[in-house]
Coordinates of C-alpha atoms and ligand atoms in Angstrom, one line a residue:
Chain A
M151 CA 12.8 7.2 -59.1
T152 CA 14.0 3.7 -58.6
A153 CA 11.6 1.1 -57.4
I154 CA 12.8 -0.7 -54.3
S155 CA 11.0 -3.2 -52.1
G156 CA 9.9 -2.5 -48.6
E157 CA 12.4 -4.9 -47.4
Q158 CA 15.3 -3.5 -49.2
K159 CA 14.5 -0.1 -48.0
K160 CA 14.3 -1.2 -44.4
S161 CA 17.8 -3.0 -44.6
S162 CA 19.3 -0.1 -46.5
R163 CA 17.9 2.3 -43.9
L164 CA 19.3 0.1 -41.2
K165 CA 22.8 0.1 -42.7
E166 CA 22.8 3.7 -43.4
K167 CA 21.5 5.0 -40.2
T168 CA 22.3 2.8 -37.2
L169 CA 25.7 2.8 -35.5
D170 CA 28.2 0.0 -36.4
G171 CA 29.1 -2.4 -33.8
Y172 CA 25.8 -2.0 -31.8
N173 CA 22.7 -4.3 -31.9
F174 CA 19.6 -3.0 -33.4
A175 CA 17.9 -0.7 -30.6
Y176 CA 21.1 -1.3 -28.6
L177 CA 20.0 -4.5 -26.7
D178 CA 21.2 -7.9 -27.4
D179 CA 18.6 -10.3 -28.7
Q180 CA 18.5 -12.3 -25.6
T181 CA 17.9 -9.5 -23.4
K182 CA 14.9 -8.3 -25.7
R183 CA 13.5 -11.7 -25.7
M184 CA 13.6 -11.7 -21.9
I185 CA 11.9 -8.3 -21.7
R186 CA 9.4 -9.3 -24.2
R187 CA 8.4 -12.2 -22.1
A188 CA 8.1 -10.1 -19.1
T189 CA 6.0 -7.8 -21.2
L190 CA 3.6 -10.6 -22.5
K191 CA 3.0 -11.7 -18.9
A192 CA 2.4 -8.1 -17.8
V193 CA -0.2 -7.7 -20.5
A194 CA -1.9 -11.0 -19.5
I195 CA -2.2 -9.8 -16.0
P196 CA -3.2 -6.2 -16.2
G197 CA -1.6 -4.1 -13.5
Y198 CA 0.6 -6.8 -12.1
Q199 CA 4.2 -6.0 -11.6
V200 CA 6.5 -8.5 -13.6
P201 CA 10.1 -8.7 -12.4
F202 CA 12.7 -8.6 -15.0
G203 CA 16.6 -8.6 -15.4
S204 CA 17.1 -5.0 -15.8
R205 CA 20.3 -4.3 -17.8
E206 CA 22.9 -1.6 -17.6
M207 CA 22.0 1.2 -20.1
P208 CA 24.3 4.0 -21.4
L209 CA 22.6 6.4 -19.0
P210 CA 21.9 6.3 -15.2
F211 CA 18.9 4.9 -13.4
G212 CA 16.3 7.7 -13.0
W213 CA 16.7 8.8 -16.7
G214 CA 14.3 6.5 -18.1
T215 CA 16.3 3.3 -18.3
G216 CA 13.1 1.1 -17.6
G217 CA 11.1 2.7 -20.4
I218 CA 14.0 2.7 -22.8
Q219 CA 14.6 -1.0 -22.2
V220 CA 10.8 -1.7 -22.9
T221 CA 10.8 0.7 -25.9
A222 CA 14.1 -1.1 -27.2
S223 CA 12.6 -4.5 -27.0
I224 CA 9.2 -3.6 -28.8
I225 CA 10.6 -1.3 -31.4
G226 CA 10.9 -2.2 -35.1
I227 CA 12.5 -0.5 -38.2
D228 CA 8.9 0.4 -39.3
D229 CA 8.0 2.2 -35.9
T230 CA 7.8 5.9 -35.6
L231 CA 8.9 7.1 -32.2
K232 CA 7.8 10.2 -30.2
V233 CA 9.5 10.9 -26.8
I234 CA 8.2 13.4 -24.3
D235 CA 9.3 14.7 -21.0
Q236 CA 6.9 16.8 -18.9
G237 CA 4.6 17.0 -22.0
A238 CA 7.4 18.5 -24.2
D239 CA 9.4 16.9 -27.1
D240 CA 12.2 19.2 -26.8
T241 CA 13.6 18.8 -23.3
T242 CA 17.1 17.4 -22.9
N243 CA 16.0 14.1 -21.8
A244 CA 13.4 13.6 -24.5
V245 CA 15.8 14.7 -27.3
N246 CA 18.5 12.3 -26.0
I247 CA 16.3 9.4 -25.9
R248 CA 14.9 10.2 -29.3
R249 CA 18.4 10.5 -30.7
F250 CA 19.4 7.3 -28.9
F251 CA 16.8 5.4 -30.9
A252 CA 17.4 7.2 -34.2
K253 CA 21.0 6.2 -33.9
T254 CA 20.7 2.7 -32.6
A255 CA 17.4 1.6 -34.5
G256 CA 17.4 4.1 -37.4
V257 CA 13.8 4.6 -37.0
E258 CA 11.7 7.6 -37.8
T259 CA 11.0 10.0 -35.1
T260 CA 8.2 12.5 -34.8
E261 CA 6.8 15.3 -32.4
N262 CA 3.3 14.7 -33.8
T263 CA 1.3 12.4 -31.4
S264 CA -0.9 11.0 -34.1
D265 CA 1.9 10.0 -36.3
A266 CA 3.8 8.1 -33.7
S267 CA 3.4 4.3 -33.2
I268 CA 5.3 4.2 -30.0
I269 CA 5.2 7.0 -27.5
Q270 CA 7.8 7.0 -24.7
T271 CA 6.8 9.3 -21.8
R272 CA 7.9 10.8 -18.5
H273 CA 5.2 12.8 -16.6
R274 CA 2.5 13.1 -19.2
I275 CA -0.1 11.4 -21.4
P276 CA -0.6 13.4 -24.6
E277 CA -3.8 15.3 -24.9
A278 CA -4.5 13.8 -28.5
K279 CA -6.6 10.6 -27.9
L280 CA -4.3 7.6 -28.5
K281 CA -5.5 4.9 -30.8
S282 CA -5.4 1.2 -30.9
D283 CA -2.4 1.0 -33.2
Q284 CA -0.3 3.0 -30.8
I285 CA 1.8 1.9 -27.8
I286 CA 2.6 4.3 -24.9
V287 CA 5.6 3.5 -22.8
Y288 CA 5.8 5.2 -19.4
Q289 CA 9.0 5.5 -17.5
V290 CA 8.5 4.6 -13.8
P291 CA 10.7 5.7 -10.9
I292 CA 8.9 3.6 -8.2
P293 CA 6.6 0.8 -9.3
E294 CA 5.1 -0.4 -6.0
P295 CA 2.1 1.7 -4.8
L296 CA 2.1 0.0 -1.4
R297 CA 5.8 0.6 -0.5
W298 CA 5.1 3.8 1.4
I299 CA 3.3 1.9 4.0
E300 CA 4.6 -1.6 3.7
P301 CA 8.4 -1.9 3.3
R302 CA 8.3 -5.8 3.1
E303 CA 8.4 -7.0 -0.5
E304 CA 7.1 -10.4 0.5
E305 CA 4.1 -8.8 2.3
T306 CA 3.2 -6.4 -0.5
R307 CA 3.2 -9.3 -2.8
K308 CA 0.7 -11.0 -0.7
M309 CA -1.5 -7.9 -0.3
H310 CA -1.6 -7.6 -4.2
A311 CA -2.4 -11.3 -4.5
L312 CA -5.3 -11.0 -2.0
T313 CA -6.4 -7.6 -3.1
E314 CA -5.8 -6.3 0.5
Y315 CA -5.7 -2.8 -0.4
G316 CA -7.3 -1.1 2.6
V317 CA -4.0 0.7 3.4
M318 CA -4.3 2.6 0.0
H319 CA -7.4 4.4 1.4
V320 CA -5.4 5.0 4.8
G321 CA -3.2 7.2 2.5
L322 CA -6.3 9.0 1.0
Y323 CA -7.7 9.4 4.6
E324 CA -4.5 11.0 5.8
N325 CA -4.7 13.6 2.9
I326 CA -8.2 14.4 3.8
A327 CA -7.7 14.6 7.4
H328 CA -4.7 16.9 7.2
F329 CA -5.8 19.1 4.3
G330 CA -9.5 18.8 3.9
K331 CA -9.1 17.1 0.6
V332 CA -7.0 14.7 -1.4
T333 CA -4.0 16.7 -2.2
T334 CA -2.1 13.9 -4.2
S335 CA -1.9 15.4 -7.7
Y336 CA 0.8 13.2 -9.4
N337 CA 1.1 9.4 -9.4
Y338 CA -2.4 9.1 -8.1
P339 CA -3.0 5.5 -7.5
V340 CA -5.4 3.5 -9.7
Q341 CA -7.1 0.0 -9.6
V342 CA -6.8 -1.8 -12.8
N343 CA -9.4 -4.3 -14.1
D344 CA -10.9 -4.5 -10.6
H345 CA -7.9 -6.1 -9.2
Y346 CA -4.3 -4.8 -9.0
V347 CA -3.7 -1.5 -7.6
M348 CA -1.1 0.2 -9.6
S349 CA 1.1 3.3 -9.6
P350 CA 0.5 5.2 -12.9
S351 CA 4.0 6.8 -12.6
P352 CA 4.3 10.5 -11.8
I353 CA 1.7 11.8 -14.5
P354 CA -0.8 14.5 -13.1
K355 CA -3.9 13.1 -12.0
F356 CA -5.4 15.1 -14.8
D357 CA -4.2 12.2 -17.1
N358 CA -5.6 9.3 -15.0
P359 CA -9.0 9.3 -16.8
K360 CA -7.1 9.0 -20.1
M361 CA -5.8 5.5 -19.0
D362 CA -9.5 4.2 -18.5
E363 CA -10.5 2.1 -21.5
M364 CA -7.6 3.6 -23.5
P365 CA -7.5 2.0 -26.9
A366 CA -3.6 2.0 -27.0
L367 CA -1.6 -0.6 -25.2
Q368 CA 0.1 0.9 -22.1
L369 CA 3.4 -0.5 -20.8
F370 CA 5.2 0.7 -17.7
G371 CA 9.1 0.2 -17.2
A372 CA 10.9 0.7 -14.0
G373 CA 14.7 0.3 -14.5
R374 CA 16.2 0.6 -11.1
E375 CA 13.4 -1.6 -9.4
K376 CA 13.5 -4.0 -12.3
R377 CA 9.6 -4.3 -12.9
I378 CA 7.4 -4.2 -16.0
Y379 CA 3.7 -3.8 -15.9
A380 CA 1.0 -3.1 -18.4
V381 CA -2.6 -2.1 -19.1
P382 CA -3.9 -3.8 -22.1
P383 CA -6.1 -1.8 -24.6
Y384 CA -9.8 -1.2 -23.5
T385 CA -9.1 -2.0 -19.8
K386 CA -10.9 -0.5 -16.8
V387 CA -8.6 1.9 -14.8
K388 CA -10.1 3.4 -11.7
S389 CA -8.7 6.2 -9.6
L390 CA -9.2 5.3 -5.9
D391 CA -11.4 7.5 -3.9
F392 CA -14.0 7.9 -1.1
E393 CA -17.8 8.0 -1.8
D394 CA -17.9 11.4 -0.1
H395 CA -14.6 12.6 -1.6
P396 CA -15.0 11.4 -5.3
F397 CA -11.9 11.5 -7.5
E398 CA -11.5 14.9 -9.2
I399 CA -9.1 16.2 -11.8
E400 CA -7.4 19.5 -11.8
S401 CA -9.1 22.7 -13.6
W402 CA -8.0 26.1 -14.5
S403 CA -9.9 29.2 -14.5
E404 CA -7.6 30.3 -17.4
C405 CA -7.1 28.9 -20.9
C406 CA -3.9 28.4 -22.7
A407 CA -2.5 31.8 -23.5
L408 CA -0.9 30.6 -26.8
C409 CA -3.8 28.4 -28.3
G410 CA -6.7 29.2 -26.2
S411 CA -7.4 25.6 -25.1
S412 CA -9.5 25.2 -22.0
S413 CA -9.5 21.4 -22.0
S414 CA -5.8 20.8 -21.8
F415 CA -3.3 20.5 -18.8
L416 CA -1.7 23.9 -18.3
D417 CA 1.6 24.8 -17.0
E418 CA 2.3 28.2 -15.3
V419 CA 5.0 30.2 -16.8
I420 CA 6.7 33.2 -15.3
T421 CA 7.2 35.7 -18.1
D422 CA 9.3 38.3 -16.4
D423 CA 10.9 39.4 -13.3
K424 CA 7.9 41.6 -12.4
G425 CA 5.5 38.6 -11.7
S426 CA 3.8 38.5 -15.0
R427 CA 2.8 34.9 -15.7
M428 CA 0.6 33.0 -18.1
F429 CA -0.7 29.5 -18.5
V430 CA 0.3 27.4 -21.6
C431 CA -0.3 23.8 -22.7
S432 CA 2.0 21.4 -21.0
D433 CA 1.7 19.2 -24.2
S434 CA 3.6 21.3 -26.7
N435 CA 2.6 19.4 -29.7
F436 CA -1.1 19.7 -28.9
C437 CA -0.7 23.4 -28.5
A438 CA 1.3 23.8 -31.7
N439 CA -1.2 21.8 -33.7
R440 CA -4.0 24.0 -32.5
R441 CA -2.1 27.2 -33.3
A442 CA -1.3 25.7 -36.7
K443 CA -5.2 25.4 -37.3
G444 CA -5.6 29.1 -36.3
H445 CA -6.6 28.9 -32.7
K446 CA -5.5 31.7 -30.7
G447 CA -5.2 32.4 -26.9
P448 CA -5.4 35.8 -25.1
G449 CA -1.6 36.0 -25.3
L450 CA 0.5 37.6 -22.5
P451 CA -1.3 39.4 -19.7
R452 CA -1.4 43.1 -20.3
K453 CA 1.3 44.9 -18.3
F454 CA 0.0 46.3 -15.2
E455 CA 0.0 50.1 -15.5
I456 CA -0.4 52.8 -12.8
K457 CA -3.0 54.5 -14.7
D458 CA -5.1 51.3 -14.3
I459 CA -6.0 52.3 -10.7
E460 CA -6.1 56.1 -11.3
Chain B
M28 CA -24.7 -24.4 26.0
T29 CA -22.6 -22.0 23.8
N30 CA -20.2 -23.2 21.4
V31 CA -16.5 -23.1 22.0
L32 CA -14.8 -20.2 20.4
L33 CA -11.4 -21.4 20.2
S34 CA -9.9 -24.7 21.3
A35 CA -6.2 -25.6 21.7
K36 CA -5.5 -29.4 21.6
N37 CA -2.0 -31.0 22.5
L38 CA -0.3 -27.8 21.4
S39 CA 3.5 -27.9 21.4
H40 CA 6.1 -25.6 20.0
H41 CA 9.8 -26.1 19.8
Y42 CA 12.5 -23.5 18.5
G43 CA 14.9 -26.2 17.4
S44 CA 16.0 -28.0 20.6
Q45 CA 14.6 -25.1 22.7
V46 CA 11.3 -25.7 24.3
G47 CA 8.6 -22.9 23.6
C48 CA 5.5 -24.6 25.1
I49 CA 4.5 -28.3 25.5
D50 CA 1.2 -30.0 25.5
I51 CA -1.2 -27.3 26.1
N52 CA -5.0 -27.9 26.1
F53 CA -7.8 -25.4 26.7
D54 CA -11.1 -24.1 25.4
I55 CA -12.4 -20.6 25.5
Y56 CA -16.0 -19.5 25.2
P57 CA -17.5 -16.3 23.8
G58 CA -17.2 -13.4 26.0
E59 CA -14.8 -15.1 28.4
V60 CA -11.5 -13.5 29.5
L61 CA -8.9 -16.1 30.0
G62 CA -5.6 -15.1 31.6
V63 CA -2.1 -16.9 30.9
V64 CA 0.2 -16.2 33.8
G65 CA 3.8 -17.4 34.3
E66 CA 7.3 -16.1 34.8
S67 CA 9.4 -14.8 32.0
G68 CA 10.4 -17.5 29.6
S69 CA 7.7 -19.9 30.6
G70 CA 6.2 -19.9 27.1
K71 CA 3.3 -17.5 27.1
T72 CA 4.2 -15.4 24.2
T73 CA 4.9 -18.6 22.2
L74 CA 1.4 -20.0 23.1
L75 CA -0.2 -16.7 22.2
K76 CA 1.5 -16.5 18.8
N77 CA 0.6 -20.3 18.1
I78 CA -3.1 -19.6 18.9
S79 CA -3.4 -16.4 17.0
G80 CA -2.2 -17.6 13.7
L81 CA 1.2 -15.8 13.9
L82 CA 3.4 -19.0 14.4
Q83 CA 2.5 -22.4 13.3
P84 CA 2.9 -24.8 16.2
S85 CA 5.4 -27.9 15.9
S86 CA 2.5 -30.1 16.8
G87 CA -1.3 -30.0 18.0
S88 CA -4.2 -28.0 16.7
V89 CA -5.8 -24.7 17.0
K90 CA -9.5 -24.5 16.2
F91 CA -11.7 -21.5 15.8
D92 CA -15.3 -21.1 15.5
T93 CA -15.5 -19.5 12.1
R94 CA -18.8 -17.8 11.1
V95 CA -19.3 -19.8 8.0
D96 CA -18.0 -23.4 8.7
G97 CA -17.9 -23.7 12.5
L98 CA -14.9 -25.0 14.3
K99 CA -11.9 -25.0 11.8
D100 CA -8.2 -25.6 12.4
I101 CA -6.8 -22.2 11.8
Y102 CA -3.6 -23.7 10.2
L103 CA -5.7 -25.6 7.6
L104 CA -7.6 -22.5 6.4
S105 CA -6.1 -21.0 3.3
E106 CA -3.9 -17.9 3.9
P107 CA -6.5 -15.5 2.5
E108 CA -9.0 -17.0 4.9
R109 CA -6.7 -16.9 7.9
R110 CA -5.8 -13.3 7.0
L111 CA -9.6 -12.2 6.7
L112 CA -10.1 -13.8 10.1
M113 CA -7.2 -11.8 11.6
R114 CA -8.7 -8.5 10.4
T115 CA -12.2 -9.1 11.2
D116 CA -12.9 -11.6 13.9
W117 CA -9.6 -11.3 15.7
G118 CA -7.7 -8.4 17.2
I119 CA -4.0 -8.7 18.4
V120 CA -2.6 -6.2 20.9
F121 CA 1.1 -6.5 21.0
Q122 CA 3.2 -6.1 24.2
N123 CA 5.2 -3.4 22.2
A124 CA 2.5 -1.0 20.9
R125 CA 4.8 -0.1 18.1
D126 CA 4.5 -3.6 16.6
G127 CA 0.8 -3.1 16.4
L128 CA 0.5 0.5 15.2
R129 CA 1.4 2.3 12.2
M130 CA 3.8 5.0 13.4
N131 CA 3.7 6.9 10.2
V132 CA 0.1 7.7 10.0
S133 CA -2.2 9.7 12.2
A134 CA -4.2 8.2 15.3
G135 CA -7.5 8.6 13.3
A136 CA -6.0 6.5 10.3
N137 CA -4.7 3.9 12.7
V138 CA -8.3 3.5 14.1
G139 CA -9.9 3.6 10.6
E140 CA -7.5 1.2 8.8
R141 CA -9.4 -1.9 9.8
L142 CA -12.6 -0.4 8.7
M143 CA -11.1 0.4 5.4
A144 CA -9.4 -3.1 5.2
I145 CA -12.9 -4.7 5.3
G146 CA -14.4 -2.3 2.6
A147 CA -15.5 1.2 4.4
R148 CA -15.2 3.8 1.6
N149 CA -17.0 6.6 3.2
Y150 CA -14.6 9.1 4.7
G151 CA -17.2 10.7 6.9
D152 CA -18.3 7.4 8.3
I153 CA -14.7 6.3 9.1
R154 CA -13.9 9.6 10.7
N155 CA -17.0 9.3 12.9
E156 CA -16.1 5.7 14.0
A157 CA -12.3 6.9 14.6
T158 CA -13.8 9.6 16.8
D159 CA -16.0 7.5 18.7
W160 CA -13.2 5.0 19.4
L161 CA -10.7 7.5 20.5
Q162 CA -13.3 8.7 23.0
N163 CA -13.9 5.2 24.1
V164 CA -10.1 4.9 24.9
E165 CA -9.9 8.3 26.5
I166 CA -7.7 9.9 23.9
G167 CA -8.6 13.6 23.4
L168 CA -10.0 14.3 20.1
E169 CA -7.6 17.0 19.5
R170 CA -5.2 14.2 19.0
I171 CA -7.0 12.6 16.1
D172 CA -4.8 13.9 13.4
H173 CA -1.6 13.6 15.5
Y174 CA 1.1 10.8 14.9
P175 CA 1.6 8.2 17.4
E176 CA 5.1 9.2 17.7
T177 CA 4.0 12.1 19.9
F178 CA 1.9 9.8 22.3
S179 CA 2.8 8.6 25.8
G180 CA 3.2 4.8 26.3
G181 CA -0.2 4.6 27.9
M182 CA -1.8 6.4 25.0
L183 CA -0.1 4.2 22.5
Q184 CA -1.3 1.1 24.1
R185 CA -5.0 2.6 24.3
L186 CA -4.7 3.6 20.5
Q187 CA -3.6 0.0 19.9
I188 CA -6.6 -1.3 21.6
A189 CA -9.0 1.2 19.7
R190 CA -7.4 0.1 16.4
N191 CA -8.2 -3.6 17.3
L192 CA -11.8 -3.1 18.6
V193 CA -13.2 -0.8 16.1
T194 CA -14.3 -3.6 14.0
K195 CA -15.8 -5.5 17.0
P196 CA -13.7 -8.7 16.8
R197 CA -15.0 -11.7 18.6
L198 CA -11.6 -12.6 20.2
V199 CA -8.7 -10.4 21.2
F200 CA -5.2 -11.6 22.0
M201 CA -3.3 -9.4 24.4
D202 CA 0.5 -9.9 25.3
E203 CA 1.5 -8.1 28.5
P204 CA -0.7 -5.0 27.5
T205 CA 0.3 -3.1 30.7
S206 CA 3.9 -4.0 31.0
G207 CA 6.4 -1.2 30.9
L208 CA 3.9 1.3 32.0
D209 CA 3.9 3.4 35.1
V210 CA 1.7 1.9 37.9
S211 CA -0.9 4.5 37.9
V212 CA -1.1 4.4 33.9
Q213 CA -1.3 0.6 34.2
A214 CA -4.3 0.8 36.6
R215 CA -6.2 3.3 34.3
L216 CA -5.4 0.9 31.2
L217 CA -6.5 -2.2 33.1
D218 CA -9.9 -0.4 34.0
L219 CA -10.5 0.5 30.5
I220 CA -9.7 -2.8 29.2
R221 CA -12.2 -4.4 31.7
G222 CA -14.8 -1.9 30.8
L223 CA -14.6 -2.4 27.0
V224 CA -14.3 -6.2 27.1
S225 CA -17.3 -6.6 29.2
Q226 CA -19.4 -3.8 27.5
L227 CA -18.7 -5.3 24.2
G228 CA -18.9 -9.0 25.1
I229 CA -15.5 -9.6 23.5
A230 CA -13.6 -12.9 24.5
C231 CA -10.0 -12.1 25.3
I232 CA -6.9 -14.1 26.1
I233 CA -4.5 -12.0 28.1
V234 CA -1.0 -13.0 28.7
S235 CA 0.8 -11.6 31.9
H236 CA 3.5 -12.1 34.3
D237 CA 1.3 -10.1 36.9
L238 CA -1.1 -11.8 39.1
G239 CA -2.6 -8.5 40.0
V240 CA -3.5 -7.9 36.3
M241 CA -5.2 -11.4 36.2
R242 CA -7.1 -10.9 39.3
L243 CA -8.6 -7.8 37.9
L244 CA -9.2 -8.9 34.3
S245 CA -9.6 -12.8 34.0
N246 CA -12.5 -15.1 34.5
R247 CA -10.2 -18.1 34.1
L248 CA -6.6 -18.5 34.6
I249 CA -4.0 -20.8 33.1
V250 CA -0.6 -21.1 35.0
M251 CA 2.4 -21.8 32.9
H252 CA 5.8 -23.1 34.2
Q253 CA 8.8 -24.1 31.8
G254 CA 6.5 -24.5 28.8
R255 CA 3.7 -26.4 30.5
V256 CA 0.5 -25.6 31.9
V257 CA 0.7 -26.7 35.7
E258 CA -2.8 -25.4 36.7
Q259 CA -5.9 -24.0 35.4
G260 CA -9.4 -23.0 36.7
L261 CA -11.5 -20.1 37.7
T262 CA -9.2 -17.1 38.6
D263 CA -10.4 -16.6 42.2
Q264 CA -10.1 -20.3 43.0
V265 CA -6.6 -20.6 41.6
L266 CA -5.5 -17.5 43.4
D267 CA -7.2 -18.2 46.6
D268 CA -6.5 -21.8 46.8
P269 CA -3.5 -22.8 44.6
Q270 CA -3.1 -26.5 44.2
H271 CA 0.2 -26.9 42.4
P272 CA 3.4 -26.0 44.3
Y273 CA 4.6 -23.5 41.6
T274 CA 1.3 -21.6 41.8
Q275 CA 1.5 -21.5 45.5
L276 CA 5.1 -20.1 45.2
L277 CA 3.9 -17.6 42.6
V278 CA 0.9 -16.5 44.9
S279 CA 2.8 -16.4 48.1
S280 CA 5.5 -14.2 46.5
I281 CA 3.0 -11.5 45.8
L282 CA 1.3 -11.6 49.3
P283 CA 2.4 -9.0 51.8
V284 CA 4.5 -10.7 54.3
Ligands
ADP543 N1 12.5 -17.0 18.4 C1 12.9 -18.0 19.4 N2 14.0 -18.6 19.2 C2 14.5 -19.5 20.0 N3 13.8 -19.5 21.3 C3 13.0 -18.9 21.7 C4 12.4 -17.8 20.6 N4 11.3 -17.2 21.3 C5 11.3 -17.8 22.5 N5 12.2 -18.6 22.8 C6 12.4 -19.4 24.0 O1 11.2 -20.2 24.2 C7 11.0 -20.0 25.5 C8 9.6 -19.4 25.9 O2 9.7 -18.0 25.5 P1 8.4 -17.1 25.6 O3 7.3 -17.8 24.8 O4 8.8 -15.7 25.0 O5 8.0 -16.8 27.1 P2 7.3 -15.8 27.8 O6 6.4 -15.0 26.9 O7 6.5 -16.4 28.8 O8 8.5 -14.9 28.5 C9 12.0 -19.4 26.3 O9 13.0 -20.3 26.8 C10 12.6 -18.5 25.2 O10 14.1 -18.3 25.3
MG544 MG1 6.5 -12.8 26.6
ZN545 ZN1 -2.1 25.6 -25.9

């Protein structure tokens, strides 16, 4: 075994693994500096949307360009990256983004939440509790939570500055008036640090409580709308609600068919064309880890048979 | 003697070289209904915007009796203070109801919004207030979850009034609230406004080109012509015994020959 220093190891890994003719993590240094400045400002003002000069990325808006630019600006050679899409590491989008950083930054990648130092995500927060040495980067399609009711940017900026957030409750009121309860289940609005109302990106409201007082730094990047915002570690994040209709998360009467978990976010999966279905963890890494530890679920529902009703 | 609620002094507004209104002076007291009448282009809307915080006048002052500090120039208040005033102590009823309503949320939400804007966080309470106010403005309760898009012109205007009055403002500005409506609808709306304003003791500044509206609603009248106030006084006096030739012309033109 040859003894080489950490620095040597790093630079040789860089040479070996990254693509020639590209900057480390694709973006040029000037762009990264600009994005880091925006990110620092975002961390200093929890929940406030900081404009930044979003760059062309080698994939179209809507495919996570905001999250990718944030990740590219904060990632270092020692980082270990995890990318999830809808909770899974193996979807096309997640695989592509992971490969992009493996190629352009030569970083280690992982599917294991606790091994990652940076987690880029679309649509979920992992089930495993994040730690203070981790950063989670959310891909955000629409950063402005007030946009649905107020199309004028100048006005929404004033509303944020003056915490004029009555209209957010107008949205919840409408839900209850029309459906008897708040039906918003994704991108459920939150108030950060008792001031800025923030769009948490299209995660299920199930994940909202995880944002509250989270030890990890949370960064949000919106590529098309050119906004970065952040929730610093251990910051209050409150889901908006009414006194008589308090915020509630989804619950399931079933547990995960594969690992038996009854505390995770479950996806419904149709297993054949006869209507058989099962519920499984949306966080595939969480589920796999539980199964590796020997946890078992009830498995597939037993096929419905005629003799059952005889 | 009661305090002045709103006071306009030497108020003028110019749009470039175009005159909006010139050298306007008046006071309004709590519970009073002040009418502003004049033909189209005489500067009524400009004046109303000037005094309601929507358009800063070129010169002169607008003072309002704030709850905390008494009479204060509204344009010297900080923006947060002025915006707070607009959603608590003031109401603004626009000529075009669509400018004053949120067309993409239900009637109930339109009424409830101001309550939520000042901190109401109990759905049941908000719903009850909205229910009461729809009743007050004679909108059937079965319409509470309907979108304003489906409402007639008169209903839209009544909804706009409910949306403004729900927080019991001390002063309401109304710009031609009945224009564009059928005559029978107008009459019903005027009755309603008159009833609500006197019942709640709200002061009101109503702009109209219609002397009939003024006769019915206003205690005091300001007559505008080419941007200036040519005559002001108690409504009955001004209409029964007009002093200025322009007012005389206005009055004679509506009298049956
Ligand atoms: N935004 C504007 N720009 C330029 N001129 C305007 C504007 N608004 C109103 N005016 C002019 O100011 C005068 C007063 O208009 P306005 O206050 O709307 O009168 P009224 O409401 O009595 O019909 C008119 O000559 C009108 O053309
Ligand atoms: Mg007008
Ligand atoms: Zn599972």
